[in-house]
Amino acid sequence: MLNDPVLLNDWHVVAYAPALPERQPVAARLLDEDLVLWKVDGRVHVWRDLCVHRGARLSLGRVEDSCLICPYHGWTYDEEGHCVRFPAHPDQKPPATAHARVYRSCVRYDWVWVTLGEPQHDVPVFPEWDDASFRKVHTGPYSIETSGPRAIENFLDVAHFPYVHAGLLGDPGHAAINDYTVETGEDGITARDITVWQPNPDGSGQGAEVTYTYRVLRPLTAYFVKTSQGPRFAMFFTVTPVSERRCIGWQYVALNYGEQSEEEIRRFEDMVMQQDVRVIESQRPELLPLDLQAELHLRSDRTAIAYRRWLRRLGVTFGTA
């Protein structure tokens, strides 16, 4: 059993709801736990991917009459997880113990969120989601062979823009990072007034300095918004910890300007993520060190330092060293 109450009791994305097929079981994995997702008339269910009879994967089964049927012996489960029929003994009423492990789930921002425990927090807030002046573009998912905390720390790091994303998000000739402030509270981390030079920040083709505010909302969910003058741009990013050394990134871009199509925006974000993944997957150790003596740090790493300290204070162990 996972010994990380923080992540066990947190909310995690396991699917993009519009892409989830109706009446067709789908396998997923979260925190080393195999899950089955299935949707009936728009209602999404997330269970442990295991039949309590002989341990077969329910994701290999089928959905009939709003029930999920095991592929091995046909045990039939209703939407609440109760087994309602033993085909080998059709006259026998299944006992209460014949019950699938059902996890609490919800759909928010068109993502399926699930918790394996008892959440102490609601799903993190995406501020631009209900703002009609912003276009919201879903990108990903992105599979990354590293730990979830490593992926989040990369999202928070602006000093890599001139090198990993040269010509797109930065320029090696403008690599200096200004001094900025970081605050840590019970609800997360806020890093304000981070200014970076970007070659084409608003689509005009003119390079300029851009100022951002970054927030860590939960251990594996982060967000930034452009706070300087001009067009507004935000990004909401969350990571599914599949295992300690593998995660899946889910992302929304929110912007109130431009005429780029959603497909063009996705292609750009896919290109940026490919550049990130190449470097992230090379980092050693894959697990994020929470001991600040394990790696060297600079003033420009303030957000990462605060993030590591916060994870350590919370007691996050899965994906950390």
GROMACS .gro file of C-alpha atoms in nm:
model
  321
    1MET     CA    1   0.000   0.000   0.000
    2LEU     CA    2   0.128   0.346  -0.090
    3ASN     CA    3   0.278   0.523   0.209
    4ASP     CA    4   0.215   0.881   0.100
    5PRO     CA    5  -0.103   1.022   0.259
    6VAL     CA    6  -0.060   1.358   0.083
    7LEU     CA    7  -0.080   1.222  -0.273
    8LEU     CA    8  -0.311   0.936  -0.176
    9ASN     CA    9  -0.568   1.188  -0.052
   10ASP     CA   10  -0.518   1.436  -0.336
   11TRP     CA   11  -0.701   1.473  -0.669
   12HIS     CA   12  -0.529   1.353  -0.987
   13VAL     CA   13  -0.628   1.364  -1.355
   14VAL     CA   14  -0.659   1.025  -1.524
   15ALA     CA   15  -0.839   1.107  -1.851
   16TYR     CA   16  -0.966   1.376  -2.085
   17ALA     CA   17  -1.341   1.326  -2.051
   18PRO     CA   18  -1.443   1.418  -2.410
   19ALA     CA   19  -1.206   1.146  -2.539
   20LEU     CA   20  -1.341   0.879  -2.303
   21PRO     CA   21  -1.553   0.635  -2.509
   22GLU     CA   22  -1.909   0.561  -2.403
   23ARG     CA   23  -1.973   0.210  -2.269
   24GLN     CA   24  -1.617   0.092  -2.324
   25PRO     CA   25  -1.382   0.019  -2.031
   26VAL     CA   26  -1.049   0.198  -2.040
   27ALA     CA   27  -0.741   0.111  -1.833
   28ALA     CA   28  -0.539   0.375  -1.648
   29ARG     CA   29  -0.274   0.379  -1.377
   30LEU     CA   30  -0.223   0.613  -1.082
   31LEU     CA   31   0.027   0.590  -0.796
   32ASP     CA   32   0.111   0.232  -0.900
   33GLU     CA   33  -0.260   0.140  -0.881
   34ASP     CA   34  -0.435  -0.006  -1.188
   35LEU     CA   35  -0.768   0.164  -1.259
   36VAL     CA   36  -1.060   0.103  -1.491
   37LEU     CA   37  -1.262   0.397  -1.624
   38TRP     CA   38  -1.601   0.348  -1.782
   39LYS     CA   39  -1.873   0.588  -1.890
   40VAL     CA   40  -2.247   0.531  -1.912
   41ASP     CA   41  -2.478   0.807  -2.039
   42GLY     CA   42  -2.212   1.062  -1.954
   43ARG     CA   43  -2.153   0.931  -1.601
   44VAL     CA   44  -1.787   0.844  -1.544
   45HIS     CA   45  -1.682   0.574  -1.298
   46VAL     CA   46  -1.330   0.502  -1.175
   47TRP     CA   47  -1.263   0.171  -0.997
   48ARG     CA   48  -0.974  -0.050  -0.909
   49ASP     CA   49  -0.906  -0.257  -1.219
   50LEU     CA   50  -0.967  -0.588  -1.047
   51CYS     CA   51  -1.251  -0.835  -1.021
   52VAL     CA   52  -1.284  -0.954  -0.659
   53HIS     CA   53  -1.347  -1.311  -0.778
   54ARG     CA   54  -1.016  -1.414  -0.937
   55GLY     CA   55  -0.837  -1.084  -0.987
   56ALA     CA   56  -0.894  -1.039  -1.361
   57ARG     CA   57  -0.874  -0.691  -1.512
   58LEU     CA   58  -1.219  -0.538  -1.544
   59SER     CA   59  -1.082  -0.311  -1.818
   60LEU     CA   60  -1.078  -0.620  -2.044
   61GLY     CA   61  -1.451  -0.665  -1.991
   62ARG     CA   62  -1.754  -0.500  -2.147
   63VAL     CA   63  -2.045  -0.275  -2.054
   64GLU     CA   64  -2.403  -0.396  -2.091
   65ASP     CA   65  -2.723  -0.242  -1.951
   66SER     CA   66  -2.529   0.007  -1.737
   67CYS     CA   67  -2.324  -0.274  -1.582
   68LEU     CA   68  -1.957  -0.364  -1.611
   69ILE     CA   69  -1.900  -0.734  -1.683
   70CYS     CA   70  -1.579  -0.915  -1.593
   71PRO     CA   71  -1.411  -1.087  -1.892
   72TYR     CA   72  -1.319  -1.400  -1.692
   73HIS     CA   73  -1.638  -1.543  -1.540
   74GLY     CA   74  -1.891  -1.276  -1.630
   75TRP     CA   75  -1.941  -1.135  -1.283
   76THR     CA   76  -2.168  -0.836  -1.338
   77TYR     CA   77  -2.124  -0.510  -1.144
   78ASP     CA   78  -2.373  -0.222  -1.131
   79GLU     CA   79  -2.271   0.145  -1.134
   80GLU     CA   80  -2.225   0.150  -0.756
   81GLY     CA   81  -1.980  -0.140  -0.773
   82HIS     CA   82  -2.214  -0.408  -0.637
   83CYS     CA   83  -2.193  -0.747  -0.805
   84VAL     CA   84  -2.550  -0.823  -0.910
   85ARG     CA   85  -2.506  -1.152  -1.095
   86PHE     CA   86  -2.296  -1.469  -1.090
   87PRO     CA   87  -2.356  -1.626  -1.435
   88ALA     CA   88  -2.241  -1.966  -1.307
   89HIS     CA   89  -2.506  -1.944  -1.031
   90PRO     CA   90  -2.781  -1.723  -1.173
   91ASP     CA   91  -3.020  -1.793  -0.883
   92GLN     CA   92  -2.770  -1.697  -0.613
   93LYS     CA   93  -2.784  -1.344  -0.476
   94PRO     CA   94  -2.430  -1.202  -0.455
   95PRO     CA   95  -2.325  -1.107  -0.101
   96ALA     CA   96  -2.230  -0.752  -0.003
   97THR     CA   97  -1.863  -0.852  -0.007
   98ALA     CA   98  -1.886  -0.907  -0.383
   99HIS     CA   99  -1.811  -0.541  -0.446
  100ALA     CA  100  -1.559  -0.363  -0.667
  101ARG     CA  101  -1.331  -0.099  -0.515
  102VAL     CA  102  -1.490   0.230  -0.619
  103TYR     CA  103  -1.291   0.553  -0.608
  104ARG     CA  104  -1.429   0.903  -0.572
  105SER     CA  105  -1.411   1.091  -0.901
  106CYS     CA  106  -1.543   1.402  -1.075
  107VAL     CA  107  -1.517   1.582  -1.408
  108ARG     CA  108  -1.371   1.933  -1.392
  109TYR     CA  109  -1.224   2.134  -1.682
  110ASP     CA  110  -1.319   1.835  -1.902
  111TRP     CA  111  -1.069   1.622  -1.710
  112VAL     CA  112  -1.157   1.315  -1.505
  113TRP     CA  113  -1.013   1.364  -1.156
  114VAL     CA  114  -0.989   1.081  -0.905
  115THR     CA  115  -0.866   1.038  -0.550
  116LEU     CA  116  -0.759   0.706  -0.403
  117GLY     CA  117  -0.822   0.829  -0.049
  118GLU     CA  118  -1.016   1.096   0.137
  119PRO     CA  119  -0.936   1.440  -0.007
  120GLN     CA  120  -0.876   1.731   0.227
  121HIS     CA  121  -0.894   1.979  -0.062
  122ASP     CA  122  -1.117   2.038  -0.362
  123VAL     CA  123  -0.989   2.013  -0.719
  124PRO     CA  124  -0.750   2.307  -0.778
  125VAL     CA  125  -0.902   2.622  -0.927
  126PHE     CA  126  -0.825   2.716  -1.287
  127PRO     CA  127  -0.900   3.093  -1.272
  128GLU     CA  128  -0.960   3.150  -1.645
  129TRP     CA  129  -1.189   2.851  -1.696
  130ASP     CA  130  -1.514   3.046  -1.644
  131ASP     CA  131  -1.386   3.367  -1.804
  132ALA     CA  132  -1.547   3.391  -2.147
  133SER     CA  133  -1.286   3.641  -2.267
  134PHE     CA  134  -1.024   3.363  -2.269
  135ARG     CA  135  -0.994   3.082  -2.519
  136LYS     CA  136  -0.906   2.757  -2.343
  137VAL     CA  137  -0.705   2.508  -2.549
  138HIS     CA  138  -0.637   2.158  -2.420
  139THR     CA  139  -0.294   2.015  -2.504
  140GLY     CA  140  -0.138   1.678  -2.432
  141PRO     CA  141  -0.141   1.439  -2.259
  142TYR     CA  142   0.236   1.405  -2.243
  143SER     CA  143   0.400   1.088  -2.114
  144ILE     CA  144   0.730   1.160  -1.937
  145GLU     CA  145   0.974   0.904  -1.801
  146THR     CA  146   1.050   1.086  -1.478
  147SER     CA  147   0.886   1.160  -1.145
  148GLY     CA  148   0.590   1.394  -1.113
  149PRO     CA  149   0.778   1.645  -0.893
  150ARG     CA  150   1.059   1.669  -1.150
  151ALA     CA  151   0.802   1.757  -1.419
  152ILE     CA  152   0.636   2.022  -1.202
  153GLU     CA  153   0.970   2.178  -1.110
  154ASN     CA  154   1.054   2.207  -1.481
  155PHE     CA  155   0.722   2.387  -1.537
  156LEU     CA  156   0.817   2.637  -1.265
  157ASP     CA  157   1.169   2.698  -1.404
  158VAL     CA  158   1.209   3.000  -1.634
  159ALA     CA  159   1.590   3.001  -1.643
  160HIS     CA  160   1.589   2.713  -1.892
  161PHE     CA  161   1.388   2.907  -2.154
  162PRO     CA  162   1.690   3.059  -2.336
  163TYR     CA  163   1.856   2.718  -2.377
  164VAL     CA  164   1.591   2.448  -2.398
  165HIS     CA  165   1.349   2.673  -2.590
  166ALA     CA  166   1.585   2.907  -2.773
  167GLY     CA  167   1.400   3.100  -3.043
  168LEU     CA  168   1.061   3.008  -2.898
  169LEU     CA  169   1.046   3.116  -2.534
  170GLY     CA  170   1.392   3.266  -2.485
  171ASP     CA  171   1.731   3.364  -2.625
  172PRO     CA  172   2.078   3.277  -2.485
  173GLY     CA  173   2.173   3.644  -2.541
  174HIS     CA  174   1.904   3.745  -2.290
  175ALA     CA  175   1.945   3.479  -2.021
  176ALA     CA  176   1.957   3.698  -1.708
  177ILE     CA  177   1.680   3.641  -1.452
  178ASN     CA  178   1.568   3.931  -1.235
  179ASP     CA  179   1.527   3.915  -0.859
  180TYR     CA  180   1.174   3.812  -0.766
  181THR     CA  181   0.969   3.723  -0.458
  182VAL     CA  182   0.837   3.386  -0.347
  183GLU     CA  183   0.579   3.327  -0.075
  184THR     CA  184   0.483   2.989   0.072
  185GLY     CA  185   0.157   2.936   0.257
  186GLU     CA  186  -0.066   2.651   0.361
  187ASP     CA  187  -0.232   2.649   0.019
  188GLY     CA  188   0.085   2.649  -0.189
  189ILE     CA  189   0.350   2.876  -0.336
  190THR     CA  190   0.332   3.207  -0.522
  191ALA     CA  191   0.627   3.351  -0.716
  192ARG     CA  192   0.564   3.707  -0.834
  193ASP     CA  193   0.726   3.949  -1.077
  194ILE     CA  194   0.938   3.698  -1.268
  195THR     CA  195   1.057   3.880  -1.581
  196VAL     CA  196   1.203   3.701  -1.883
  197TRP     CA  197   1.295   3.818  -2.231
  198GLN     CA  198   1.107   3.639  -2.508
  199PRO     CA  199   1.157   3.666  -2.884
  200ASN     CA  200   0.787   3.682  -2.976
  201PRO     CA  201   0.569   3.698  -2.666
  202ASP     CA  202   0.247   3.826  -2.825
  203GLY     CA  203   0.267   3.717  -3.190
  204SER     CA  204   0.381   4.059  -3.313
  205GLY     CA  205   0.728   3.932  -3.403
  206GLN     CA  206   0.890   4.180  -3.164
  207GLY     CA  207   1.100   4.060  -2.869
  208ALA     CA  208   1.015   4.197  -2.525
  209GLU     CA  209   1.044   4.139  -2.154
  210VAL     CA  210   0.741   3.964  -2.009
  211THR     CA  211   0.646   3.937  -1.642
  212TYR     CA  212   0.472   3.634  -1.494
  213THR     CA  213   0.324   3.512  -1.168
  214TYR     CA  214   0.362   3.141  -1.095
  215ARG     CA  215   0.157   2.943  -0.844
  216VAL     CA  216   0.192   2.590  -0.709
  217LEU     CA  217  -0.165   2.496  -0.619
  218ARG     CA  218  -0.109   2.136  -0.510
  219PRO     CA  219   0.202   1.915  -0.501
  220LEU     CA  220   0.148   1.813  -0.865
  221THR     CA  221  -0.056   2.104  -1.002
  222ALA     CA  222   0.082   2.445  -1.102
  223TYR     CA  223  -0.024   2.754  -1.293
  224PHE     CA  224   0.115   3.076  -1.434
  225VAL     CA  225  -0.036   3.394  -1.572
  226LYS     CA  226   0.119   3.682  -1.762
  227THR     CA  227   0.096   3.992  -1.542
  228SER     CA  228   0.274   4.249  -1.759
  229GLN     CA  229   0.093   4.489  -1.990
  230GLY     CA  230  -0.065   4.365  -2.311
  231PRO     CA  231  -0.242   4.046  -2.413
  232ARG     CA  232  -0.317   3.799  -2.137
  233PHE     CA  233  -0.187   3.445  -2.133
  234ALA     CA  234  -0.212   3.170  -1.870
  235MET     CA  235  -0.132   2.802  -1.839
  236PHE     CA  236  -0.274   2.535  -1.606
  237PHE     CA  237  -0.060   2.223  -1.569
  238THR     CA  238  -0.114   1.907  -1.367
  239VAL     CA  239   0.077   1.582  -1.353
  240THR     CA  240  -0.050   1.227  -1.303
  241PRO     CA  241   0.201   1.023  -1.099
  242VAL     CA  242   0.168   0.691  -1.281
  243SER     CA  243   0.463   0.545  -1.091
  244GLU     CA  244   0.758   0.694  -0.907
  245ARG     CA  245   0.954   0.735  -1.231
  246ARG     CA  246   0.678   0.790  -1.484
  247CYS     CA  247   0.418   1.063  -1.508
  248ILE     CA  248   0.167   1.213  -1.753
  249GLY     CA  249   0.134   1.587  -1.805
  250TRP     CA  250  -0.204   1.751  -1.876
  251GLN     CA  251  -0.221   2.112  -1.982
  252TYR     CA  252  -0.451   2.399  -2.074
  253VAL     CA  253  -0.349   2.719  -2.246
  254ALA     CA  254  -0.575   3.021  -2.184
  255LEU     CA  255  -0.535   3.335  -2.395
  256ASN     CA  256  -0.744   3.639  -2.484
  257TYR     CA  257  -0.572   3.736  -2.809
  258GLY     CA  258  -0.457   3.609  -3.147
  259GLU     CA  259  -0.610   3.430  -3.440
  260GLN     CA  260  -0.415   3.106  -3.423
  261SER     CA  261  -0.627   2.795  -3.457
  262GLU     CA  262  -0.644   2.548  -3.172
  263GLU     CA  263  -0.445   2.303  -3.381
  264GLU     CA  264  -0.166   2.558  -3.433
  265ILE     CA  265  -0.155   2.625  -3.059
  266ARG     CA  266  -0.138   2.252  -2.987
  267ARG     CA  267   0.145   2.204  -3.236
  268PHE     CA  268   0.343   2.481  -3.070
  269GLU     CA  269   0.286   2.340  -2.719
  270ASP     CA  270   0.372   1.989  -2.840
  271MET     CA  271   0.701   2.122  -2.978
  272VAL     CA  272   0.783   2.300  -2.650
  273MET     CA  273   0.701   1.989  -2.448
  274GLN     CA  274   0.915   1.769  -2.672
  275GLN     CA  275   1.208   1.999  -2.601
  276ASP     CA  276   1.135   1.979  -2.227
  277VAL     CA  277   1.095   1.601  -2.221
  278ARG     CA  278   1.431   1.545  -2.388
  279VAL     CA  279   1.604   1.722  -2.099
  280ILE     CA  280   1.374   1.618  -1.813
  281GLU     CA  281   1.421   1.250  -1.893
  282SER     CA  282   1.798   1.298  -1.876
  283GLN     CA  283   1.793   1.431  -1.519
  284ARG     CA  284   1.943   1.217  -1.244
  285PRO     CA  285   1.818   1.116  -1.007
  286GLU     CA  286   1.471   1.080  -1.156
  287LEU     CA  287   1.328   1.128  -0.806
  288LEU     CA  288   1.332   1.493  -0.698
  289PRO     CA  289   1.586   1.552  -0.417
  290LEU     CA  290   1.424   1.731  -0.123
  291ASP     CA  291   1.754   1.767   0.060
  292LEU     CA  292   1.876   2.108  -0.056
  293GLN     CA  293   2.237   1.993  -0.012
  294ALA     CA  294   2.194   1.729  -0.283
  295GLU     CA  295   2.213   1.980  -0.572
  296LEU     CA  296   2.348   2.332  -0.615
  297HIS     CA  297   2.111   2.629  -0.626
  298LEU     CA  298   2.117   2.992  -0.739
  299ARG     CA  299   1.900   3.294  -0.661
  300SER     CA  300   1.706   3.230  -0.981
  301ASP     CA  301   1.606   2.890  -0.835
  302ARG     CA  302   1.397   3.046  -0.558
  303THR     CA  303   1.071   2.893  -0.679
  304ALA     CA  304   1.225   2.545  -0.703
  305ILE     CA  305   1.381   2.581  -0.359
  306ALA     CA  306   1.045   2.682  -0.211
  307TYR     CA  307   0.876   2.393  -0.391
  308ARG     CA  308   1.121   2.136  -0.253
  309ARG     CA  309   1.090   2.275   0.098
  310TRP     CA  310   0.710   2.273   0.073
  311LEU     CA  311   0.698   1.912  -0.046
  312ARG     CA  312   0.926   1.812   0.239
  313ARG     CA  313   0.711   1.996   0.493
  314LEU     CA  314   0.396   1.832   0.358
  315GLY     CA  315   0.558   1.489   0.378
  316VAL     CA  316   0.542   1.399   0.006
  317THR     CA  317   0.750   1.085  -0.052
  318PHE     CA  318   0.625   0.938  -0.382
  319GLY     CA  319   0.856   1.063  -0.659
  320THR     CA  320   1.098   1.231  -0.420
  321ALA     CA  321   1.440   1.140  -0.284
   0.00000   0.00000   0.00000
